CSV table of C-alpha atoms in Angstrom, one decimal:
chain,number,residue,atom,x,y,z
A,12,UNK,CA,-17.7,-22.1,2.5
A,13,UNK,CA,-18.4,-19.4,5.1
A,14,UNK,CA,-21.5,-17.7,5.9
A,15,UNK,CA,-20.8,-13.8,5.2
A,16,UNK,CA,-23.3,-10.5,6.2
A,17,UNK,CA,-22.8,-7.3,4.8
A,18,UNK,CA,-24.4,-4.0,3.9
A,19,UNK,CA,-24.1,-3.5,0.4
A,20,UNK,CA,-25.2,-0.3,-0.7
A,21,UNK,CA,-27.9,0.4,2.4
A,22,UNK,CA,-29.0,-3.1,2.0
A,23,UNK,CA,-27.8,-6.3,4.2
A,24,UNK,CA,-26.9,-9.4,2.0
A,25,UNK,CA,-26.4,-13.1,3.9
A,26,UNK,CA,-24.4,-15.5,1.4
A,27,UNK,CA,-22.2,-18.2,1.4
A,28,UNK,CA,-18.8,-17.8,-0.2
A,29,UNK,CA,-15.8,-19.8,-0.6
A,30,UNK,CA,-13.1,-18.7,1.1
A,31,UNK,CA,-11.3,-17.8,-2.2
A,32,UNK,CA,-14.2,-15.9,-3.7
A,33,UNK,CA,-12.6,-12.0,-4.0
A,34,UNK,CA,-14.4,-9.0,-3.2
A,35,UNK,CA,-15.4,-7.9,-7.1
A,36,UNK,CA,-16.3,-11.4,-7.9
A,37,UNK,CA,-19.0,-11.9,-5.0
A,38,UNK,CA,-20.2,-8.0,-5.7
A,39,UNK,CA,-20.5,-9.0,-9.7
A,40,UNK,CA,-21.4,-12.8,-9.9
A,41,UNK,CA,-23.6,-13.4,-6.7
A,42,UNK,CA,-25.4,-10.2,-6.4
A,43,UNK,CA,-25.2,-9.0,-9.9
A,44,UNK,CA,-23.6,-5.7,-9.3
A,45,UNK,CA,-21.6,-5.6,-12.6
A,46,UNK,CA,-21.1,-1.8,-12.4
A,47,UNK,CA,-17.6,-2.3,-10.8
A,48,UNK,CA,-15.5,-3.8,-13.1
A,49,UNK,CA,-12.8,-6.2,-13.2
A,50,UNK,CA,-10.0,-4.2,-15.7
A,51,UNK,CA,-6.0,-5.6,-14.9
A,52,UNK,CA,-7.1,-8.2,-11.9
A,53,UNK,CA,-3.6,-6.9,-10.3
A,54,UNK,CA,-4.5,-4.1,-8.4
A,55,UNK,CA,-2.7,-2.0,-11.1
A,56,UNK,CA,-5.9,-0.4,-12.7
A,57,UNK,CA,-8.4,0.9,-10.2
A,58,UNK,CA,-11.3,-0.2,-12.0
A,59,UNK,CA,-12.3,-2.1,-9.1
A,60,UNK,CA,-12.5,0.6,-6.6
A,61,UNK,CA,-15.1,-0.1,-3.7
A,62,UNK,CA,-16.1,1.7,-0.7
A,63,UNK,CA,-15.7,-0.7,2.4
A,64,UNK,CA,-16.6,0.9,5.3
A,65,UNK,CA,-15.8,4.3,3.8
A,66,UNK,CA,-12.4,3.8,2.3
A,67,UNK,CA,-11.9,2.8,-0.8
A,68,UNK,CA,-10.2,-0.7,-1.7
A,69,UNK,CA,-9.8,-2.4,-4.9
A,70,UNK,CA,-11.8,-4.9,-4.5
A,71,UNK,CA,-9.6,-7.7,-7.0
A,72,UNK,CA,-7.4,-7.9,-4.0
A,73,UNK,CA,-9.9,-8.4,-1.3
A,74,UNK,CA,-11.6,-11.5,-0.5
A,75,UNK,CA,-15.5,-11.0,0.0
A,76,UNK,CA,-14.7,-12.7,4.0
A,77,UNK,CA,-12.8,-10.2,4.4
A,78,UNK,CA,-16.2,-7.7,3.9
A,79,UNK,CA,-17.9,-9.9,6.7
A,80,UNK,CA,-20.1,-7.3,8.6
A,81,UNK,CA,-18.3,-4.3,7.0
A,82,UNK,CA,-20.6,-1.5,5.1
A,83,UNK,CA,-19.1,-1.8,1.4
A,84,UNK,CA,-20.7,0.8,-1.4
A,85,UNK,CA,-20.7,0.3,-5.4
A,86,UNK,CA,-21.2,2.7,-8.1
A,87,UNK,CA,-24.5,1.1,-8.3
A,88,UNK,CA,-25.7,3.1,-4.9
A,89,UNK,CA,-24.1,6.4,-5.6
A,90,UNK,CA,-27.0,7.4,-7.7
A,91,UNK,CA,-30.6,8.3,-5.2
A,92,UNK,CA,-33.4,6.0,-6.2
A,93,UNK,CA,-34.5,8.1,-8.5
A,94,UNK,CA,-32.3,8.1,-10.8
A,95,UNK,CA,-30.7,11.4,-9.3
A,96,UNK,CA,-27.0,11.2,-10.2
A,97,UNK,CA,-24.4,11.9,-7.3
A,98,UNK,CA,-22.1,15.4,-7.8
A,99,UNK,CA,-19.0,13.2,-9.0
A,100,UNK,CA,-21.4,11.4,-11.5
A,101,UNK,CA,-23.1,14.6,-12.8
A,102,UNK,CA,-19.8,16.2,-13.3
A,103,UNK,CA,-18.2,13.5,-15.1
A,104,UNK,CA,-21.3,13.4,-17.3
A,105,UNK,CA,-21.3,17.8,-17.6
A,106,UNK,CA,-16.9,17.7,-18.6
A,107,UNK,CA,-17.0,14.6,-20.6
A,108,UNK,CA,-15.0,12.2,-18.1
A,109,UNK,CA,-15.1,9.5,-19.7
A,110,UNK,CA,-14.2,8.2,-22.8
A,111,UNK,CA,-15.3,4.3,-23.0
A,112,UNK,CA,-16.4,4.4,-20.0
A,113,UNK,CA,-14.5,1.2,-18.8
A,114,UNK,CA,-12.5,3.0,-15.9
A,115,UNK,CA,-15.5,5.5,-14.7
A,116,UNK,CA,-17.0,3.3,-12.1
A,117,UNK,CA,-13.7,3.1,-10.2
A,118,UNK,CA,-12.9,6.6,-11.3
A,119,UNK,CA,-16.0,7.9,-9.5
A,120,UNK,CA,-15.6,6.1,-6.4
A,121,UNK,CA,-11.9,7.4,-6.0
A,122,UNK,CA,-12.8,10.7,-6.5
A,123,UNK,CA,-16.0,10.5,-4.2
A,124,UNK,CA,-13.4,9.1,-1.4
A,125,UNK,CA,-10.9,11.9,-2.5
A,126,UNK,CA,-13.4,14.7,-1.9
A,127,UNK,CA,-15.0,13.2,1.6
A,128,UNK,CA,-11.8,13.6,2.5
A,129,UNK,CA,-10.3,16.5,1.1
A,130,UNK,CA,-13.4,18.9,-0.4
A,131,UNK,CA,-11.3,21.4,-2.3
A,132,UNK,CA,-8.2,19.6,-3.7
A,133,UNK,CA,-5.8,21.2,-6.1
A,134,UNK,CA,-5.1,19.8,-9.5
A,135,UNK,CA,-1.8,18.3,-8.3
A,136,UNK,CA,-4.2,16.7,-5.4
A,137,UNK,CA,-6.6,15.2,-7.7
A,138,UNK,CA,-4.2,13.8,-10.7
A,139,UNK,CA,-1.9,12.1,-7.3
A,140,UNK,CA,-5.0,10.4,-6.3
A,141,UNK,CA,-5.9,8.8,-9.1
A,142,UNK,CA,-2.4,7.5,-9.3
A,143,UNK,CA,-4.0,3.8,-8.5
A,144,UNK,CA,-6.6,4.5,-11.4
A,145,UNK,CA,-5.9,3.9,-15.1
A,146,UNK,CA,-7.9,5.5,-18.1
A,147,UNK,CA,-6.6,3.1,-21.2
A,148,UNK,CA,-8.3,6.0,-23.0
A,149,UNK,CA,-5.9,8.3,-21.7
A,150,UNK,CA,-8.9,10.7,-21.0
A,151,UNK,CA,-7.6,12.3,-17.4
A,152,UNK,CA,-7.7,15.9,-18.6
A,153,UNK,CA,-11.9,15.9,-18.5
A,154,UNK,CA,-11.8,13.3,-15.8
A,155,UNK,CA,-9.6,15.6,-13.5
A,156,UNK,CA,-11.5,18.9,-14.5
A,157,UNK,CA,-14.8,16.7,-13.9
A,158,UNK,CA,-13.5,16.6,-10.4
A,159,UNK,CA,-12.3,19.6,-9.7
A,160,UNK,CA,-16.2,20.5,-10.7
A,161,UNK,CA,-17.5,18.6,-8.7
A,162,UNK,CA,-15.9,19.9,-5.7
A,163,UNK,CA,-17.5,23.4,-6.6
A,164,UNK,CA,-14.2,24.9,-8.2
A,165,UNK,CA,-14.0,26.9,-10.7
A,166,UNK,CA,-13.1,24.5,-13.9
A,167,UNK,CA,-13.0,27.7,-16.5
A,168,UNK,CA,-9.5,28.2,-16.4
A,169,UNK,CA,-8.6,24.6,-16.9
A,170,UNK,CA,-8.2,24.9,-21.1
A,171,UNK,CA,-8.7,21.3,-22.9
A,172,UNK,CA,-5.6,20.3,-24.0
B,14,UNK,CA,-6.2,-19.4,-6.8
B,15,UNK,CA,-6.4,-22.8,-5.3
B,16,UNK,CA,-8.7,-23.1,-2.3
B,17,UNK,CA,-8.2,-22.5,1.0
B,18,UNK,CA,-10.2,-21.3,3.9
B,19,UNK,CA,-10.2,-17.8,5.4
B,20,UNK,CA,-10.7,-17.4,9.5
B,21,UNK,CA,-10.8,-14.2,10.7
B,22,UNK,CA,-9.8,-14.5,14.4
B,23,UNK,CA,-10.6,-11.3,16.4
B,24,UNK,CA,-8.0,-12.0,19.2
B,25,UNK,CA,-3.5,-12.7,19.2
B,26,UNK,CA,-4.0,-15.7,20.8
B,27,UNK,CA,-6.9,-17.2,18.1
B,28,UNK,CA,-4.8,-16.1,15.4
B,29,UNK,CA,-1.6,-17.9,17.0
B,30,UNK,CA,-3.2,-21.3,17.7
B,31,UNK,CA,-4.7,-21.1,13.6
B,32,UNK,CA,-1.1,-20.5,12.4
B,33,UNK,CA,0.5,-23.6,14.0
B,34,UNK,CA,-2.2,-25.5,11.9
B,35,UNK,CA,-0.2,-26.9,9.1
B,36,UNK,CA,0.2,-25.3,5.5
B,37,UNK,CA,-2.2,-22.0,7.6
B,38,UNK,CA,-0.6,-18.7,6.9
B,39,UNK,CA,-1.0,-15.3,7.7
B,40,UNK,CA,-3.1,-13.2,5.7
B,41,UNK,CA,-2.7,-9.1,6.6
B,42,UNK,CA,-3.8,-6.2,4.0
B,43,UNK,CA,-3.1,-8.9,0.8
B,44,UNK,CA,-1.4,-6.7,-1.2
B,45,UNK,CA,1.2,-8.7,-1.9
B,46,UNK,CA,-0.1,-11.8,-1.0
B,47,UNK,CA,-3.3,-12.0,-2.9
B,48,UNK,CA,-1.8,-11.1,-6.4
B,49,UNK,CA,0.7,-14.3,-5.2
B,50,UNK,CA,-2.3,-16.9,-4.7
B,51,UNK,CA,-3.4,-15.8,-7.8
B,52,UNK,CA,-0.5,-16.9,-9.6
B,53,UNK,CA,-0.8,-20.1,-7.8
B,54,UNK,CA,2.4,-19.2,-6.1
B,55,UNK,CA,1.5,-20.0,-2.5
B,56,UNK,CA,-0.9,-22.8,-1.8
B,57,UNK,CA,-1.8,-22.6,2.1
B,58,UNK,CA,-4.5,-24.6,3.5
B,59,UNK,CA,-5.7,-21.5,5.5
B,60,UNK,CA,-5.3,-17.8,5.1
B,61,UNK,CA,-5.7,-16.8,9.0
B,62,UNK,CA,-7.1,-12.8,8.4
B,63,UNK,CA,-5.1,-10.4,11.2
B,64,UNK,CA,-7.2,-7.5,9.8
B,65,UNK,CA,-9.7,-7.9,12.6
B,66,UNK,CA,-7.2,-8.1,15.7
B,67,UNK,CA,-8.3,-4.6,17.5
B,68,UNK,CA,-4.8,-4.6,19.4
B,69,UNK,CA,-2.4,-4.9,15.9
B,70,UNK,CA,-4.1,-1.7,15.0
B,71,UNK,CA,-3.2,2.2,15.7
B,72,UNK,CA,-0.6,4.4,16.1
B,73,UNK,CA,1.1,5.5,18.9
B,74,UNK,CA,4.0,7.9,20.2
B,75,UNK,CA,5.5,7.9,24.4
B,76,UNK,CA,8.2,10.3,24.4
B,77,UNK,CA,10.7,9.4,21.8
B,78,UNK,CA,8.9,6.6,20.5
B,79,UNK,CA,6.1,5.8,17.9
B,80,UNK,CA,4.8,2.3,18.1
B,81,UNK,CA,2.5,0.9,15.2
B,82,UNK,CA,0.5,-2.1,15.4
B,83,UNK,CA,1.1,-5.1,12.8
B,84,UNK,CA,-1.8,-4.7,11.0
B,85,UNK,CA,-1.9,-0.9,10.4
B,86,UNK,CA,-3.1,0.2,7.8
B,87,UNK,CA,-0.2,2.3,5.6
B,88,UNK,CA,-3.0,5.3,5.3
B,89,UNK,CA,-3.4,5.3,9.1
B,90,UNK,CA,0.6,5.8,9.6
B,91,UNK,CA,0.4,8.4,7.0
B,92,UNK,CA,-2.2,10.3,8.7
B,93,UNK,CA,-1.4,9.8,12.5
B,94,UNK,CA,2.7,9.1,12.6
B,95,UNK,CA,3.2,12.7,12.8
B,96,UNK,CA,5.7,12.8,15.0
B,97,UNK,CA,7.8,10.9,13.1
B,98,UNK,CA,7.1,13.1,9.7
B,99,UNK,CA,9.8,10.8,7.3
B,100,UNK,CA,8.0,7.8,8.4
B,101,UNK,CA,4.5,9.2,7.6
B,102,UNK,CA,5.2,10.6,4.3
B,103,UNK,CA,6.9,7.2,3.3
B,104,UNK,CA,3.6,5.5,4.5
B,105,UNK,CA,2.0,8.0,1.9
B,106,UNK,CA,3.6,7.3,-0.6
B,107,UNK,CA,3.5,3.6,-0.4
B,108,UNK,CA,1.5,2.4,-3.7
B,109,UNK,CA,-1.7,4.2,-4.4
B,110,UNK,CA,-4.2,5.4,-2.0
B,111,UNK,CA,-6.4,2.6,-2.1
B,112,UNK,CA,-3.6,0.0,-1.5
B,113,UNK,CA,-2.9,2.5,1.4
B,114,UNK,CA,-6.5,1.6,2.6
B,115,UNK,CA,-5.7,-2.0,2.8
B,116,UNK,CA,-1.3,-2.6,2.9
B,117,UNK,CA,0.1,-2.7,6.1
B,118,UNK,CA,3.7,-2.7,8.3
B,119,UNK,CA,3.6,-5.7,9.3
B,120,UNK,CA,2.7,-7.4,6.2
B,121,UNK,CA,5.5,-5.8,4.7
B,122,UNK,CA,8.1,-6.2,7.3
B,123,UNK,CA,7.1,-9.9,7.0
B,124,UNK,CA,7.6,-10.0,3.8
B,125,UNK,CA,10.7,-8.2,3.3
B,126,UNK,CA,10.4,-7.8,-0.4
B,127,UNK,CA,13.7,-5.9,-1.7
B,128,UNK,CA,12.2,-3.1,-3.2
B,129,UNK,CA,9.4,-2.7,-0.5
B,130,UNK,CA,9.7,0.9,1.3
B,131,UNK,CA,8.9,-0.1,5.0
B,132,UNK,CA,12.4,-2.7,5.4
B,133,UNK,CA,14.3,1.2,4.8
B,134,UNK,CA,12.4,2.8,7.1
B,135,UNK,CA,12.7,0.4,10.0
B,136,UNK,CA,16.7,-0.4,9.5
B,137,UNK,CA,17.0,3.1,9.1
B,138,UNK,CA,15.6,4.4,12.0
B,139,UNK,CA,16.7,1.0,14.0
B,140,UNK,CA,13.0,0.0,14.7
B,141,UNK,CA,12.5,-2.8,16.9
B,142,UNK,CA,9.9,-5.4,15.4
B,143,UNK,CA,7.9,-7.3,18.3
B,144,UNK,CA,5.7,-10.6,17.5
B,145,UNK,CA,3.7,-12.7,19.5
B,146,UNK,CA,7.0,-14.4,21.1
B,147,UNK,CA,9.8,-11.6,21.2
B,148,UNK,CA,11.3,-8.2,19.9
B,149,UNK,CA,13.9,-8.1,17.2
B,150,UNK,CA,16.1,-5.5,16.3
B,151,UNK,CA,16.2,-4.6,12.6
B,152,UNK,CA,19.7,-5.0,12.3
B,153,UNK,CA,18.8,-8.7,13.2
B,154,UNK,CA,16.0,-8.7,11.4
B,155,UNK,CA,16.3,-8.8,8.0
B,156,UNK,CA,17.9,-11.8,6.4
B,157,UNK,CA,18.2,-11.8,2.7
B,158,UNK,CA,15.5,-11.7,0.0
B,159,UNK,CA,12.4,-12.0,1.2
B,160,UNK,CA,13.5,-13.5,4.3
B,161,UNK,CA,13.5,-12.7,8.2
B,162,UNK,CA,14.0,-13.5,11.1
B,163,UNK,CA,10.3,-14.9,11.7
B,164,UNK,CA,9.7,-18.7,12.6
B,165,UNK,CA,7.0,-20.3,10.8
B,166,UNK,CA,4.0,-18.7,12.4
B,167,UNK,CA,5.5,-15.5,13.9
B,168,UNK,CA,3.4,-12.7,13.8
B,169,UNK,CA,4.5,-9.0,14.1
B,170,UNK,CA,2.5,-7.2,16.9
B,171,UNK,CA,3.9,-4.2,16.4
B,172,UNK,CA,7.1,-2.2,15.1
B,173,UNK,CA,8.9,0.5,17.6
B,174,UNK,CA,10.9,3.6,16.2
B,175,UNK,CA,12.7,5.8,18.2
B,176,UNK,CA,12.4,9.4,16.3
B,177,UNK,CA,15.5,10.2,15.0
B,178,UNK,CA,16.4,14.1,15.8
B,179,UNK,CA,16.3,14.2,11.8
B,180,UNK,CA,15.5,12.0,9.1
B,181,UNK,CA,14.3,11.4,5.3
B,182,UNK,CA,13.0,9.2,2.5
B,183,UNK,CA,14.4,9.6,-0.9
B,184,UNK,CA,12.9,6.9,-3.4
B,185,UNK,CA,13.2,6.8,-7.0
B,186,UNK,CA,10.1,5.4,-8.1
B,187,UNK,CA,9.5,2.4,-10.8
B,188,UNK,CA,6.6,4.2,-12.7
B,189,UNK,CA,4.7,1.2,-13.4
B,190,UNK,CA,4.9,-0.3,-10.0
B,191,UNK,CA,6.0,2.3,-7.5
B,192,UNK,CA,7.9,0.0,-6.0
B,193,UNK,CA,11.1,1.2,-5.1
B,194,UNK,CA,13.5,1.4,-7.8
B,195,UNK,CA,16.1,2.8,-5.2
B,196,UNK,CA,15.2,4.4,-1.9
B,197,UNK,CA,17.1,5.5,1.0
B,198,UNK,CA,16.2,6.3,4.4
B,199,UNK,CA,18.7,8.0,6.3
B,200,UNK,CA,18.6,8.9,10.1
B,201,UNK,CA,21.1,11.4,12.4
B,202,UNK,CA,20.7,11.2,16.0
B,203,UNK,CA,23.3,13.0,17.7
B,204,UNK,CA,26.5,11.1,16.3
B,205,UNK,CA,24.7,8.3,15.2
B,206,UNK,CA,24.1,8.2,11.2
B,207,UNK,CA,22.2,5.3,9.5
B,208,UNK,CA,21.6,4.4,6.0
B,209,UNK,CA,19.0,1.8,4.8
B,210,UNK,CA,18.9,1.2,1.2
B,211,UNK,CA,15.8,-0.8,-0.6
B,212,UNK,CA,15.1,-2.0,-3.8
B,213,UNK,CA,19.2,-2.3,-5.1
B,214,UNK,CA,20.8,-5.4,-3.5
B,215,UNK,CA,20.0,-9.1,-4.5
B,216,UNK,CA,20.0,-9.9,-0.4
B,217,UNK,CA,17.0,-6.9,0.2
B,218,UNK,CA,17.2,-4.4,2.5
B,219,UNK,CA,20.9,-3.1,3.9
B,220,UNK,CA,22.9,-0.5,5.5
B,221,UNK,CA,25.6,1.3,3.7
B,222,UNK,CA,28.1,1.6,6.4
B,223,UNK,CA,30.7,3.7,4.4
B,224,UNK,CA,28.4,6.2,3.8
B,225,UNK,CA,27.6,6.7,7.3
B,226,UNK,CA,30.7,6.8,8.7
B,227,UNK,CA,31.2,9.3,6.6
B,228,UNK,CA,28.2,11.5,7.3
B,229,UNK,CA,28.4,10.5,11.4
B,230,UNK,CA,31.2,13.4,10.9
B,231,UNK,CA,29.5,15.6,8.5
B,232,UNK,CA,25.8,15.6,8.0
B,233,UNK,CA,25.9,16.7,4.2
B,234,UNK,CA,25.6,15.9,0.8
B,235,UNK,CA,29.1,16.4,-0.2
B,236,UNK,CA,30.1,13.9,2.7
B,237,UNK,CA,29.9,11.1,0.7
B,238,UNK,CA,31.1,12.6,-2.4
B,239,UNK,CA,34.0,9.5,-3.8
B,240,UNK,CA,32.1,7.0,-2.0
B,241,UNK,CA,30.3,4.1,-4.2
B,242,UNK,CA,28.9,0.8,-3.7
B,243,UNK,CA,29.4,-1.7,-6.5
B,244,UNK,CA,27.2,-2.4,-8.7
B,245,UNK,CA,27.7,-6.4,-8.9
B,246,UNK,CA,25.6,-7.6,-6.3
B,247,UNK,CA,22.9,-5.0,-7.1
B,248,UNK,CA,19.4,-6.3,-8.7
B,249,UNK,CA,19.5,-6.0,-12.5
B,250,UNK,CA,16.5,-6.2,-14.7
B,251,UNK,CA,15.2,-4.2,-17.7
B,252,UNK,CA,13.9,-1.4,-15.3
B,253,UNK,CA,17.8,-0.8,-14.3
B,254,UNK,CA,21.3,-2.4,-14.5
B,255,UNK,CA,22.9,-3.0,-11.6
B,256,UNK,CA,25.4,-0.4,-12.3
B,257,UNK,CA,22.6,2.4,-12.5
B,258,UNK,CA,21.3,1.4,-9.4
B,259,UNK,CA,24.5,1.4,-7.9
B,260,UNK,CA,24.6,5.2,-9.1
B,261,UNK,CA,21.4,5.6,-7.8
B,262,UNK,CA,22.1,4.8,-4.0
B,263,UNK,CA,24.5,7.8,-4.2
B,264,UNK,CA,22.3,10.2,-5.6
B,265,UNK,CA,19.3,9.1,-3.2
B,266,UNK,CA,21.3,9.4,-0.9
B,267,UNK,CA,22.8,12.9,-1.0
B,268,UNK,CA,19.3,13.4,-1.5
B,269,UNK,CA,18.0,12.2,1.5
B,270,UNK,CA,20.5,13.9,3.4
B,271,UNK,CA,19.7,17.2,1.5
B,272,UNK,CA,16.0,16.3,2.9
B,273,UNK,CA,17.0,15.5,6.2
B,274,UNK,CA,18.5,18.8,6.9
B,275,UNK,CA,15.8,20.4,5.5
């Protein structure tokens, strides 16, 4: 066991882990957080996807030691306090990006790290970033026009298909 | 996953003294390694974390030469080996962008898997790979499947290219994985032609020498038009025969070339 402290979504957390403990499983079975999800546990799916230290990681191919002293953000803190959802999160819910809904937390914290870096990516942009991400719905089209609105781009033009 | 413990050592020398502990090994991004422990695969004692080593990080170009740390992370060649624009863009197009976040050279080049991308671009631009105890050349480098020339507890410090006056990467992808199904990396500097091929031979990583004596006296497509490598020692699995990827080290590698002269 080692002794780990990190800021988890603005707030420091002191626990002891086993060395073998990953990222997702210390984020969803010691503190809870069971927004980020756990889809292919290969690093395939994306469903995983953390913030740690402001780069996103998926976090089934981590090990929480790893995250020792590092700032790491969830879906859980992308919402203010209030309730108030984040750009990527009101746009998802505005163009329907999401179908079951399995995918979204990893969805939206790509595409929140894709638009820090890159504010007004093209379509091509956005679809080869989510490369690591997989929608067993198969709904991209809304999830890719849900970002393109949220980076303040026109999404009109982008027909449903 | 069985257990082990996890150090994170912040200097070389730390991280050196862990690894001669017995059954430790080196743990870098984890990309490949951690899907590997959880398939019970690898059982060390101790994972010893180079992650945290300031000097194994960063990218950095003297004259002809861009030098990467061991533990760079592929997104950080991407974005900073500009001066060396075939080796960035293959950094970027390692994976997906969050393995990008967390892969890195070293971790590769230690690994050497055959269908990895970084084993091309280091034996195709004749990198020299430096650990804690020497430098190897590429061309002495790679061994076989999976295997180098590291001794048990090796680390790589860093990996040297010299820029090549021109150079490209050509891979066709394995949609699933984005592994490598074939890539080539090709280099010209002056006379000098090299041609590393990954993801098509049972023994990794290698250098087609016909083909580059070939295009050492013309730099073009149609150099190596006639010129094939056989297809029997090539890997074969239901993602390709090894006579399609055969096939397929010709084609990416007119490519590249094509690239290459832009």
């Amino acid at each position: 066991m080692a002794e780990i402290t990190l800021t988890v979504n603005g707030r420091s957390v002191t626990k002891s882990v086993k060395g073998n403990t990953l990222l997702v499983e210390f984020l969803r079975e010691d503190l809870r957080l069971t927004g980020t999800h756990v889809g292919c546990d290969t690093s395939q799916c994306g469903a995983c996807v953390v913030h740690v230290n402001g780069k996103d990681v998926k976090a089934c191919t981590m090990f929480a030691v790893e995250a020792d002293g590092a700032e790491v953000a969830t879906i859980e803190g992308e919402a203010a306090p209030d309730g108030t959802l984040s750009a990527v999160q009101a746009a998802f819910q505005e163009h329907h990006g999401l179908q079951c809904g399995f995918c979204t937390p990893g969805m939206v914290m790509t595409a929140t790290a894709l638009l820090r870096d890159n504010p007004k990516p093209t379509e091509a942009e956005v679809r080869d970033y989510l490369e690591g991400n997989i929608c067993r719905c198969t709904g991209y089209h809304n999830i890719v026009k849900a970002i393109m609105a949220a980076s303040g781009q026109d999404v009109t033009s982008i027909a449903a298909e | 996953m069985y257990a082990f413990d996890v150090v994170r050592p912040s200097s070389l020398d730390e991280a050196v003294a862990a690894l001669g502990e017995e059954d430790a090994q080196a743990l870098s991004g984890g990309q490949t390694l951690i899907p590997t422990l959880k398939q019970r695969l690898a059982m060390p004692s101790k994972l010893v974390s180079l992650t945290g080593i300031a000097d194994l990080q960063g990218v950095s170009a003297d004259g002809g030469t861009i030098t990467i740390g061991g533990a760079t992370p592929h997104a950080t060649v991407a974005a900073e080996a500009g001066s060396f624009p075939a080796l960035a863009q293959l950094a970027g197009n390692i994976g997906d962008p969050a393995v990008r976040n967390r892969g890195t050279i070293g971790g590769s080049l230690a690994n050497n898997d055959p269908s990895a991308c970084y084993p091309a671009a280091a034996l195709g631009a004749g990198a020299t790979i430096t650990t804690n105890s020497r430098a190897i050349a590429a061309d002495d480098y790679f061994q076989g499947l999976f295997t180098t020339a590291l001794d048990e507890g090796e680390v790589v410090t860093s990996v040297s290219f010299p820029v090549p006056e021109k150079a490209a990467y050509v891979k066709f992808e394995q949609p699933a994985s984005r592994f490598a199904l074939v890539g080539v990396f090709v280099t010209k500097s002056g006379g000098d032609v090299r041609v590393a091929v990954t993801g098509a031979s049972n023994d990794g990583v290698f250098r087609w020498s016909e083909a580059e004596a070939a295009l050492s006296g013309n730099f073009a497509p149609e150099a190596i038009d006639g010129l094939s490598v056989s297809g029997d020692d090539m890997i074969s699995d239901l993602h390709g025969s090894g006579a399609y990827r055969a096939h397929l080290v010709g084609v990416m590698t007119k490519r590249a070339v094509a690239a290459a002269n832009g």
